Amino acid sequence: MGAVTLGLNLEFSRFENGSFEWAMDQAAEIGYTHVEPMVYWGRELLSTAGYFHTVSMWDDPLLRMAAAARSRGLTISSLSSHAPLAKPDVSVDYLRQAVRCAAEVGSPMIMLDDGPLPDWTTEAENYTLMRYTLQEVCRSAEARGIKVAVETHGEYTATPERLQRLLDLVDSPALTVNLDTGNAYLSENDPHAWLEDIVGQVTHLHAKDIGHDDARRLRGKVRGMLGCACGEGVIDWDRIVRTLSAADHDVVLSVECGSRDAAVKSHAHLSELIAKYAG
């Protein structure tokens, strides 16, 4: 059996006005062992001024991301590097740089998804464009031993059938899945059964719970949002952890929630379940 470890997506700090370093401090203080930073290309005011958690890939990754993780005893589980797959003029160079950055900071994978889409293309054209992007990025990833994890987030990953069709566009050992439990639920799937069907392809999992009120209001209307504390919503975390614990490879549960308080509660709830099924 593989190991299930607990990480924190740094988006929890989005509404806290905290910097990357602040978010890393909080993750370590709460007790997480892994983190999932978000990278971007270029410069923007809020991150540069210390009011947002994202890190520019124009910065030296070893001198900022890797050093920040090492000094706090944290491991980077993935780089959140979402880019529109059907817009290769935007995505290919950006994602290649994310792959190089991941290799340099010791992250085993990068994270991406399938949207937003061009407003003038057909579905057939979108698949061709996404295949081009995935093929180019996977080539770079394979050469560096990096995984490319497709997140369940948009129109082309909204159901098990759509996700598999996207994965089948490219034959690459680098191409894997980040199942987002909350997004899967919002798209009117059963995330527990979906995970059980594809656990062999899942190398990373966004541990996202959806509050009961949000589930009633938003299911079938949106495909993504920040979650509530794990254990306070609609997801059966015992079933999720049990499934991952039986897998033949390691998986990081990366909590994606909307506040530090939710991150604290999620850590307590999921740590107990991980300990229950360990060994």
PDB file of N, CA, C and O in Angstrom, residues 92-155:
ATOM      1  N   VAL A  92       1.495  26.672 -23.583  1.00  0.00           N
ATOM      2  CA  VAL A  92       2.630  25.773 -23.788  1.00  0.00           C
ATOM      3  C   VAL A  92       3.898  26.296 -23.120  1.00  0.00           C
ATOM      4  O   VAL A  92       4.535  25.597 -22.316  1.00  0.00           O
ATOM      5  N   ASP A  93       4.290  27.512 -23.421  1.00  0.00           N
ATOM      6  CA  ASP A  93       5.516  28.042 -22.817  1.00  0.00           C
ATOM      7  C   ASP A  93       5.374  28.202 -21.307  1.00  0.00           C
ATOM      8  O   ASP A  93       6.317  27.945 -20.550  1.00  0.00           O
ATOM      9  N   TYR A  94       4.200  28.644 -20.868  1.00  0.00           N
ATOM     10  CA  TYR A  94       3.954  28.803 -19.441  1.00  0.00           C
ATOM     11  C   TYR A  94       4.094  27.470 -18.708  1.00  0.00           C
ATOM     12  O   TYR A  94       4.769  27.364 -17.669  1.00  0.00           O
ATOM     13  N   LEU A  95       3.466  26.419 -19.221  1.00  0.00           N
ATOM     14  CA  LEU A  95       3.501  25.127 -18.555  1.00  0.00           C
ATOM     15  C   LEU A  95       4.870  24.469 -18.651  1.00  0.00           C
ATOM     16  O   LEU A  95       5.295  23.775 -17.720  1.00  0.00           O
ATOM     17  N   ARG A  96       5.577  24.682 -19.746  1.00  0.00           N
ATOM     18  CA  ARG A  96       6.953  24.191 -19.814  1.00  0.00           C
ATOM     19  C   ARG A  96       7.805  24.814 -18.713  1.00  0.00           C
ATOM     20  O   ARG A  96       8.623  24.142 -18.077  1.00  0.00           O
ATOM     21  N   GLN A  97       7.632  26.118 -18.503  1.00  0.00           N
ATOM     22  CA  GLN A  97       8.395  26.772 -17.450  1.00  0.00           C
ATOM     23  C   GLN A  97       7.974  26.244 -16.075  1.00  0.00           C
ATOM     24  O   GLN A  97       8.806  26.080 -15.178  1.00  0.00           O
ATOM     25  N   ALA A  98       6.688  25.966 -15.901  1.00  0.00           N
ATOM     26  CA  ALA A  98       6.229  25.386 -14.640  1.00  0.00           C
ATOM     27  C   ALA A  98       6.868  24.022 -14.401  1.00  0.00           C
ATOM     28  O   ALA A  98       7.239  23.687 -13.264  1.00  0.00           O
ATOM     29  N   VAL A  99       7.008  23.217 -15.447  1.00  0.00           N
ATOM     30  CA  VAL A  99       7.674  21.920 -15.332  1.00  0.00           C
ATOM     31  C   VAL A  99       9.119  22.105 -14.893  1.00  0.00           C
ATOM     32  O   VAL A  99       9.618  21.411 -13.992  1.00  0.00           O
ATOM     33  N   ARG A 100       9.823  23.032 -15.531  1.00  0.00           N
ATOM     34  CA  ARG A 100      11.225  23.275 -15.158  1.00  0.00           C
ATOM     35  C   ARG A 100      11.320  23.760 -13.714  1.00  0.00           C
ATOM     36  O   ARG A 100      12.217  23.365 -12.968  1.00  0.00           O
ATOM     37  N   CYS A 101      10.392  24.625 -13.323  1.00  0.00           N
ATOM     38  CA  CYS A 101      10.359  25.146 -11.958  1.00  0.00           C
ATOM     39  C   CYS A 101      10.092  24.015 -10.967  1.00  0.00           C
ATOM     40  O   CYS A 101      10.738  23.928  -9.909  1.00  0.00           O
ATOM     41  N   ALA A 102       9.157  23.124 -11.290  1.00  0.00           N
ATOM     42  CA  ALA A 102       8.857  21.989 -10.416  1.00  0.00           C
ATOM     43  C   ALA A 102      10.089  21.112 -10.224  1.00  0.00           C
ATOM     44  O   ALA A 102      10.391  20.686  -9.095  1.00  0.00           O
ATOM     45  N   ALA A 103      10.796  20.835 -11.310  1.00  0.00           N
ATOM     46  CA  ALA A 103      11.996  20.010 -11.207  1.00  0.00           C
ATOM     47  C   ALA A 103      13.045  20.668 -10.313  1.00  0.00           C
ATOM     48  O   ALA A 103      13.715  19.993  -9.522  1.00  0.00           O
ATOM     49  N   GLU A 104      13.153  21.980 -10.394  1.00  0.00           N
ATOM     50  CA  GLU A 104      14.175  22.677  -9.618  1.00  0.00           C
ATOM     51  C   GLU A 104      13.838  22.728  -8.134  1.00  0.00           C
ATOM     52  O   GLU A 104      14.728  22.650  -7.285  1.00  0.00           O
ATOM     53  N   VAL A 105      12.562  22.859  -7.788  1.00  0.00           N
ATOM     54  CA  VAL A 105      12.196  22.973  -6.374  1.00  0.00           C
ATOM     55  C   VAL A 105      11.861  21.627  -5.735  1.00  0.00           C
ATOM     56  O   VAL A 105      11.532  21.570  -4.555  1.00  0.00           O
ATOM     57  N   GLY A 106      11.925  20.546  -6.510  1.00  0.00           N
ATOM     58  CA  GLY A 106      11.663  19.228  -5.949  1.00  0.00           C
ATOM     59  C   GLY A 106      10.204  18.846  -5.882  1.00  0.00           C
ATOM     60  O   GLY A 106       9.823  17.940  -5.142  1.00  0.00           O
ATOM     61  N   SER A 107       9.360  19.518  -6.663  1.00  0.00           N
ATOM     62  CA  SER A 107       7.944  19.146  -6.719  1.00  0.00           C
ATOM     63  C   SER A 107       7.774  18.005  -7.714  1.00  0.00           C
ATOM     64  O   SER A 107       8.265  18.094  -8.836  1.00  0.00           O
ATOM     65  N   PRO A 108       7.052  16.949  -7.361  1.00  0.00           N
ATOM     66  CA  PRO A 108       6.925  15.810  -8.279  1.00  0.00           C
ATOM     67  C   PRO A 108       5.976  16.043  -9.436  1.00  0.00           C
ATOM     68  O   PRO A 108       5.929  15.241 -10.368  1.00  0.00           O
ATOM     69  N   MET A 109       5.184  17.142  -9.382  1.00  0.00           N
ATOM     70  CA  MET A 109       4.194  17.334 -10.440  1.00  0.00           C
ATOM     71  C   MET A 109       3.785  18.790 -10.544  1.00  0.00           C
ATOM     72  O   MET A 109       4.056  19.597  -9.644  1.00  0.00           O
ATOM     73  N   ILE A 110       3.109  19.101 -11.659  1.00  0.00           N
ATOM     74  CA  ILE A 110       2.416  20.368 -11.824  1.00  0.00           C
ATOM     75  C   ILE A 110       0.936  20.084 -11.979  1.00  0.00           C
ATOM     76  O   ILE A 110       0.532  18.991 -12.361  1.00  0.00           O
ATOM     77  N   MET A 111       0.129  21.092 -11.683  1.00  0.00           N
ATOM     78  CA  MET A 111      -1.318  20.972 -11.740  1.00  0.00           C
ATOM     79  C   MET A 111      -1.854  21.840 -12.874  1.00  0.00           C
ATOM     80  O   MET A 111      -1.424  22.987 -13.039  1.00  0.00           O
ATOM     81  N   LEU A 112      -2.803  21.315 -13.654  1.00  0.00           N
ATOM     82  CA  LEU A 112      -3.440  22.104 -14.711  1.00  0.00           C
ATOM     83  C   LEU A 112      -4.875  21.650 -14.886  1.00  0.00           C
ATOM     84  O   LEU A 112      -5.303  20.658 -14.309  1.00  0.00           O
ATOM     85  N   ASP A 113      -5.641  22.414 -15.664  1.00  0.00           N
ATOM     86  CA  ASP A 113      -7.020  22.010 -15.956  1.00  0.00           C
ATOM     87  C   ASP A 113      -7.380  22.419 -17.373  1.00  0.00           C
ATOM     88  O   ASP A 113      -6.533  22.896 -18.133  1.00  0.00           O
ATOM     89  N   ASP A 114      -8.663  22.265 -17.737  1.00  0.00           N
ATOM     90  CA  ASP A 114      -9.072  22.341 -19.133  1.00  0.00           C
ATOM     91  C   ASP A 114      -9.705  23.657 -19.558  1.00  0.00           C
ATOM     92  O   ASP A 114     -10.202  23.772 -20.666  1.00  0.00           O
ATOM     93  N   GLY A 115      -9.712  24.684 -18.737  1.00  0.00           N
ATOM     94  CA  GLY A 115     -10.402  25.907 -19.156  1.00  0.00           C
ATOM     95  C   GLY A 115      -9.672  27.137 -18.679  1.00  0.00           C
ATOM     96  O   GLY A 115      -8.684  27.024 -17.959  1.00  0.00           O
ATOM     97  N   PRO A 116     -10.152  28.311 -19.043  1.00  0.00           N
ATOM     98  CA  PRO A 116     -11.308  28.596 -19.904  1.00  0.00           C
ATOM     99  C   PRO A 116     -11.011  28.333 -21.383  1.00  0.00           C
ATOM    100  O   PRO A 116      -9.846  28.217 -21.777  1.00  0.00           O
ATOM    101  N   LEU A 117     -12.053  28.279 -22.158  1.00  0.00           N
ATOM    102  CA  LEU A 117     -11.950  27.905 -23.567  1.00  0.00           C
ATOM    103  C   LEU A 117     -12.014  29.135 -24.461  1.00  0.00           C
ATOM    104  O   LEU A 117     -12.560  30.168 -24.084  1.00  0.00           O
ATOM    105  N   PRO A 118     -11.485  29.033 -25.695  1.00  0.00           N
ATOM    106  CA  PRO A 118     -11.711  30.106 -26.667  1.00  0.00           C
ATOM    107  C   PRO A 118     -13.208  30.256 -26.935  1.00  0.00           C
ATOM    108  O   PRO A 118     -13.974  29.295 -26.788  1.00  0.00           O
ATOM    109  N   ASP A 119     -13.635  31.431 -27.338  1.00  0.00           N
ATOM    110  CA  ASP A 119     -15.071  31.644 -27.569  1.00  0.00           C
ATOM    111  C   ASP A 119     -15.478  31.455 -29.022  1.00  0.00           C
ATOM    112  O   ASP A 119     -16.616  31.746 -29.396  1.00  0.00           O
ATOM    113  N   TRP A 120     -14.578  30.926 -29.853  1.00  0.00           N
ATOM    114  CA  TRP A 120     -14.898  30.802 -31.275  1.00  0.00           C
ATOM    115  C   TRP A 120     -14.645  29.408 -31.837  1.00  0.00           C
ATOM    116  O   TRP A 120     -14.905  29.149 -33.006  1.00  0.00           O
ATOM    117  N   THR A 121     -14.147  28.457 -31.002  1.00  0.00           N
ATOM    118  CA  THR A 121     -13.763  27.147 -31.498  1.00  0.00           C
ATOM    119  C   THR A 121     -14.889  26.129 -31.366  1.00  0.00           C
ATOM    120  O   THR A 121     -15.778  26.265 -30.521  1.00  0.00           O
ATOM    121  N   THR A 122     -14.814  25.077 -32.181  1.00  0.00           N
ATOM    122  CA  THR A 122     -15.725  23.945 -32.049  1.00  0.00           C
ATOM    123  C   THR A 122     -15.153  22.955 -31.037  1.00  0.00           C
ATOM    124  O   THR A 122     -13.980  23.040 -30.651  1.00  0.00           O
ATOM    125  N   GLU A 123     -15.966  21.994 -30.627  1.00  0.00           N
ATOM    126  CA  GLU A 123     -15.476  20.975 -29.707  1.00  0.00           C
ATOM    127  C   GLU A 123     -14.338  20.181 -30.325  1.00  0.00           C
ATOM    128  O   GLU A 123     -13.342  19.878 -29.655  1.00  0.00           O
ATOM    129  N   ALA A 124     -14.459  19.820 -31.593  1.00  0.00           N
ATOM    130  CA  ALA A 124     -13.391  19.066 -32.258  1.00  0.00           C
ATOM    131  C   ALA A 124     -12.103  19.870 -32.269  1.00  0.00           C
ATOM    132  O   ALA A 124     -11.001  19.323 -32.041  1.00  0.00           O
ATOM    133  N   GLU A 125     -12.191  21.164 -32.531  1.00  0.00           N
ATOM    134  CA  GLU A 125     -11.003  22.012 -32.524  1.00  0.00           C
ATOM    135  C   GLU A 125     -10.408  22.115 -31.125  1.00  0.00           C
ATOM    136  O   GLU A 125      -9.182  22.096 -30.958  1.00  0.00           O
ATOM    137  N   ASN A 126     -11.263  22.187 -30.111  1.00  0.00           N
ATOM    138  CA  ASN A 126     -10.757  22.247 -28.735  1.00  0.00           C
ATOM    139  C   ASN A 126      -9.949  21.009 -28.381  1.00  0.00           C
ATOM    140  O   ASN A 126      -8.901  21.101 -27.748  1.00  0.00           O
ATOM    141  N   TYR A 127     -10.433  19.846 -28.791  1.00  0.00           N
ATOM    142  CA  TYR A 127      -9.678  18.623 -28.505  1.00  0.00           C
ATOM    143  C   TYR A 127      -8.325  18.621 -29.216  1.00  0.00           C
ATOM    144  O   TYR A 127      -7.315  18.172 -28.651  1.00  0.00           O
ATOM    145  N   THR A 128      -8.290  19.111 -30.434  1.00  0.00           N
ATOM    146  CA  THR A 128      -7.017  19.191 -31.150  1.00  0.00           C
ATOM    147  C   THR A 128      -6.055  20.142 -30.445  1.00  0.00           C
ATOM    148  O   THR A 128      -4.863  19.838 -30.263  1.00  0.00           O
ATOM    149  N   LEU A 129      -6.554  21.288 -30.041  1.00  0.00           N
ATOM    150  CA  LEU A 129      -5.719  22.267 -29.350  1.00  0.00           C
ATOM    151  C   LEU A 129      -5.235  21.730 -28.006  1.00  0.00           C
ATOM    152  O   LEU A 129      -4.056  21.907 -27.638  1.00  0.00           O
ATOM    153  N   MET A 130      -6.110  21.076 -27.276  1.00  0.00           N
ATOM    154  CA  MET A 130      -5.707  20.530 -25.978  1.00  0.00           C
ATOM    155  C   MET A 130      -4.702  19.397 -26.146  1.00  0.00           C
ATOM    156  O   MET A 130      -3.765  19.262 -25.347  1.00  0.00           O
ATOM    157  N   ARG A 131      -4.869  18.586 -27.193  1.00  0.00           N
ATOM    158  CA  ARG A 131      -3.898  17.522 -27.445  1.00  0.00           C
ATOM    159  C   ARG A 131      -2.519  18.109 -27.735  1.00  0.00           C
ATOM    160  O   ARG A 131      -1.504  17.609 -27.237  1.00  0.00           O
ATOM    161  N   TYR A 132      -2.477  19.175 -28.506  1.00  0.00           N
ATOM    162  CA  TYR A 132      -1.189  19.812 -28.819  1.00  0.00           C
ATOM    163  C   TYR A 132      -0.509  20.282 -27.526  1.00  0.00           C
ATOM    164  O   TYR A 132       0.680  20.005 -27.288  1.00  0.00           O
ATOM    165  N   THR A 133      -1.267  20.986 -26.685  1.00  0.00           N
ATOM    166  CA  THR A 133      -0.691  21.499 -25.444  1.00  0.00           C
ATOM    167  C   THR A 133      -0.218  20.370 -24.544  1.00  0.00           C
ATOM    168  O   THR A 133       0.917  20.384 -24.031  1.00  0.00           O
ATOM    169  N   LEU A 134      -1.062  19.375 -24.337  1.00  0.00           N
ATOM    170  CA  LEU A 134      -0.693  18.270 -23.458  1.00  0.00           C
ATOM    171  C   LEU A 134       0.524  17.513 -23.973  1.00  0.00           C
ATOM    172  O   LEU A 134       1.412  17.121 -23.198  1.00  0.00           O
ATOM    173  N   GLN A 135       0.588  17.291 -25.282  1.00  0.00           N
ATOM    174  CA  GLN A 135       1.716  16.556 -25.853  1.00  0.00           C
ATOM    175  C   GLN A 135       3.022  17.301 -25.615  1.00  0.00           C
ATOM    176  O   GLN A 135       4.035  16.717 -25.196  1.00  0.00           O
ATOM    177  N   GLU A 136       3.026  18.605 -25.869  1.00  0.00           N
ATOM    178  CA  GLU A 136       4.248  19.390 -25.690  1.00  0.00           C
ATOM    179  C   GLU A 136       4.669  19.441 -24.219  1.00  0.00           C
ATOM    180  O   GLU A 136       5.856  19.318 -23.891  1.00  0.00           O
ATOM    181  N   VAL A 137       3.706  19.623 -23.328  1.00  0.00           N
ATOM    182  CA  VAL A 137       4.030  19.719 -21.904  1.00  0.00           C
ATOM    183  C   VAL A 137       4.485  18.367 -21.360  1.00  0.00           C
ATOM    184  O   VAL A 137       5.446  18.294 -20.577  1.00  0.00           O
ATOM    185  N   CYS A 138       3.816  17.294 -21.762  1.00  0.00           N
ATOM    186  CA  CYS A 138       4.212  15.973 -21.278  1.00  0.00           C
ATOM    187  C   CYS A 138       5.604  15.590 -21.751  1.00  0.00           C
ATOM    188  O   CYS A 138       6.346  14.903 -21.029  1.00  0.00           O
ATOM    189  N   ARG A 139       5.995  16.011 -22.936  1.00  0.00           N
ATOM    190  CA  ARG A 139       7.354  15.738 -23.396  1.00  0.00           C
ATOM    191  C   ARG A 139       8.377  16.375 -22.467  1.00  0.00           C
ATOM    192  O   ARG A 139       9.378  15.753 -22.087  1.00  0.00           O
ATOM    193  N   SER A 140       8.144  17.610 -22.091  1.00  0.00           N
ATOM    194  CA  SER A 140       9.056  18.283 -21.162  1.00  0.00           C
ATOM    195  C   SER A 140       9.029  17.613 -19.793  1.00  0.00           C
ATOM    196  O   SER A 140      10.065  17.478 -19.129  1.00  0.00           O
ATOM    197  N   ALA A 141       7.829  17.213 -19.357  1.00  0.00           N
ATOM    198  CA  ALA A 141       7.693  16.587 -18.046  1.00  0.00           C
ATOM    199  C   ALA A 141       8.382  15.227 -17.998  1.00  0.00           C
ATOM    200  O   ALA A 141       9.075  14.905 -17.022  1.00  0.00           O
ATOM    201  N   GLU A 142       8.193  14.415 -19.031  1.00  0.00           N
ATOM    202  CA  GLU A 142       8.825  13.101 -19.067  1.00  0.00           C
ATOM    203  C   GLU A 142      10.335  13.213 -18.956  1.00  0.00           C
ATOM    204  O   GLU A 142      10.981  12.427 -18.245  1.00  0.00           O
ATOM    205  N   ALA A 143      10.914  14.175 -19.639  1.00  0.00           N
ATOM    206  CA  ALA A 143      12.370  14.340 -19.640  1.00  0.00           C
ATOM    207  C   ALA A 143      12.919  14.670 -18.259  1.00  0.00           C
ATOM    208  O   ALA A 143      14.096  14.432 -17.978  1.00  0.00           O
ATOM    209  N   ARG A 144      12.064  15.199 -17.386  1.00  0.00           N
ATOM    210  CA  ARG A 144      12.506  15.622 -16.042  1.00  0.00           C
ATOM    211  C   ARG A 144      11.913  14.768 -14.931  1.00  0.00           C
ATOM    212  O   ARG A 144      12.124  15.066 -13.759  1.00  0.00           O
ATOM    213  N   GLY A 145      11.150  13.744 -15.282  1.00  0.00           N
ATOM    214  CA  GLY A 145      10.548  12.891 -14.267  1.00  0.00           C
ATOM    215  C   GLY A 145       9.444  13.565 -13.492  1.00  0.00           C
ATOM    216  O   GLY A 145       9.188  13.243 -12.321  1.00  0.00           O
ATOM    217  N   ILE A 146       8.734  14.498 -14.129  1.00  0.00           N
ATOM    218  CA  ILE A 146       7.661  15.252 -13.495  1.00  0.00           C
ATOM    219  C   ILE A 146       6.316  14.745 -14.014  1.00  0.00           C
ATOM    220  O   ILE A 146       6.166  14.454 -15.200  1.00  0.00           O
ATOM    221  N   LYS A 147       5.327  14.660 -13.124  1.00  0.00           N
ATOM    222  CA  LYS A 147       3.976  14.298 -13.519  1.00  0.00           C
ATOM    223  C   LYS A 147       3.187  15.551 -13.901  1.00  0.00           C
ATOM    224  O   LYS A 147       3.441  16.645 -13.399  1.00  0.00           O
ATOM    225  N   VAL A 148       2.217  15.371 -14.780  1.00  0.00           N
ATOM    226  CA  VAL A 148       1.293  16.431 -15.186  1.00  0.00           C
ATOM    227  C   VAL A 148      -0.091  15.987 -14.736  1.00  0.00           C
ATOM    228  O   VAL A 148      -0.672  15.056 -15.298  1.00  0.00           O
ATOM    229  N   ALA A 149      -0.613  16.613 -13.688  1.00  0.00           N
ATOM    230  CA  ALA A 149      -1.879  16.188 -13.095  1.00  0.00           C
ATOM    231  C   ALA A 149      -3.018  17.061 -13.607  1.00  0.00           C
ATOM    232  O   ALA A 149      -3.018  18.275 -13.403  1.00  0.00           O
ATOM    233  N   VAL A 150      -3.965  16.443 -14.276  1.00  0.00           N
ATOM    234  CA  VAL A 150      -5.142  17.146 -14.788  1.00  0.00           C
ATOM    235  C   VAL A 150      -6.197  17.192 -13.691  1.00  0.00           C
ATOM    236  O   VAL A 150      -6.620  16.151 -13.185  1.00  0.00           O
ATOM    237  N   GLU A 151      -6.616  18.397 -13.332  1.00  0.00           N
ATOM    238  CA  GLU A 151      -7.622  18.554 -12.289  1.00  0.00           C
ATOM    239  C   GLU A 151      -9.028  18.530 -12.866  1.00  0.00           C
ATOM    240  O   GLU A 151      -9.288  19.064 -13.951  1.00  0.00           O
ATOM    241  N   THR A 152      -9.941  17.931 -12.131  1.00  0.00           N
ATOM    242  CA  THR A 152     -11.356  17.962 -12.504  1.00  0.00           C
ATOM    243  C   THR A 152     -11.915  19.340 -12.170  1.00  0.00           C
ATOM    244  O   THR A 152     -12.155  19.659 -11.009  1.00  0.00           O
ATOM    245  N   HIS A 153     -12.118  20.148 -13.213  1.00  0.00           N
ATOM    246  CA  HIS A 153     -12.432  21.548 -12.953  1.00  0.00           C
ATOM    247  C   HIS A 153     -13.381  22.167 -13.968  1.00  0.00           C
ATOM    248  O   HIS A 153     -14.197  23.012 -13.618  1.00  0.00           O
ATOM    249  N   GLY A 154     -13.261  21.804 -15.243  1.00  0.00           N
ATOM    250  CA  GLY A 154     -13.991  22.505 -16.288  1.00  0.00           C
ATOM    251  C   GLY A 154     -14.887  21.589 -17.105  1.00  0.00           C
ATOM    252  O   GLY A 154     -15.174  20.442 -16.734  1.00  0.00           O
ATOM    253  N   GLU A 155     -15.303  22.114 -18.238  1.00  0.00           N
ATOM    254  CA  GLU A 155     -16.264  21.410 -19.098  1.00  0.00           C
ATOM    255  C   GLU A 155     -15.749  20.063 -19.568  1.00  0.00           C
ATOM    256  O   GLU A 155     -16.500  19.085 -19.661  1.00  0.00           O
TER     257      GLU A 155
END
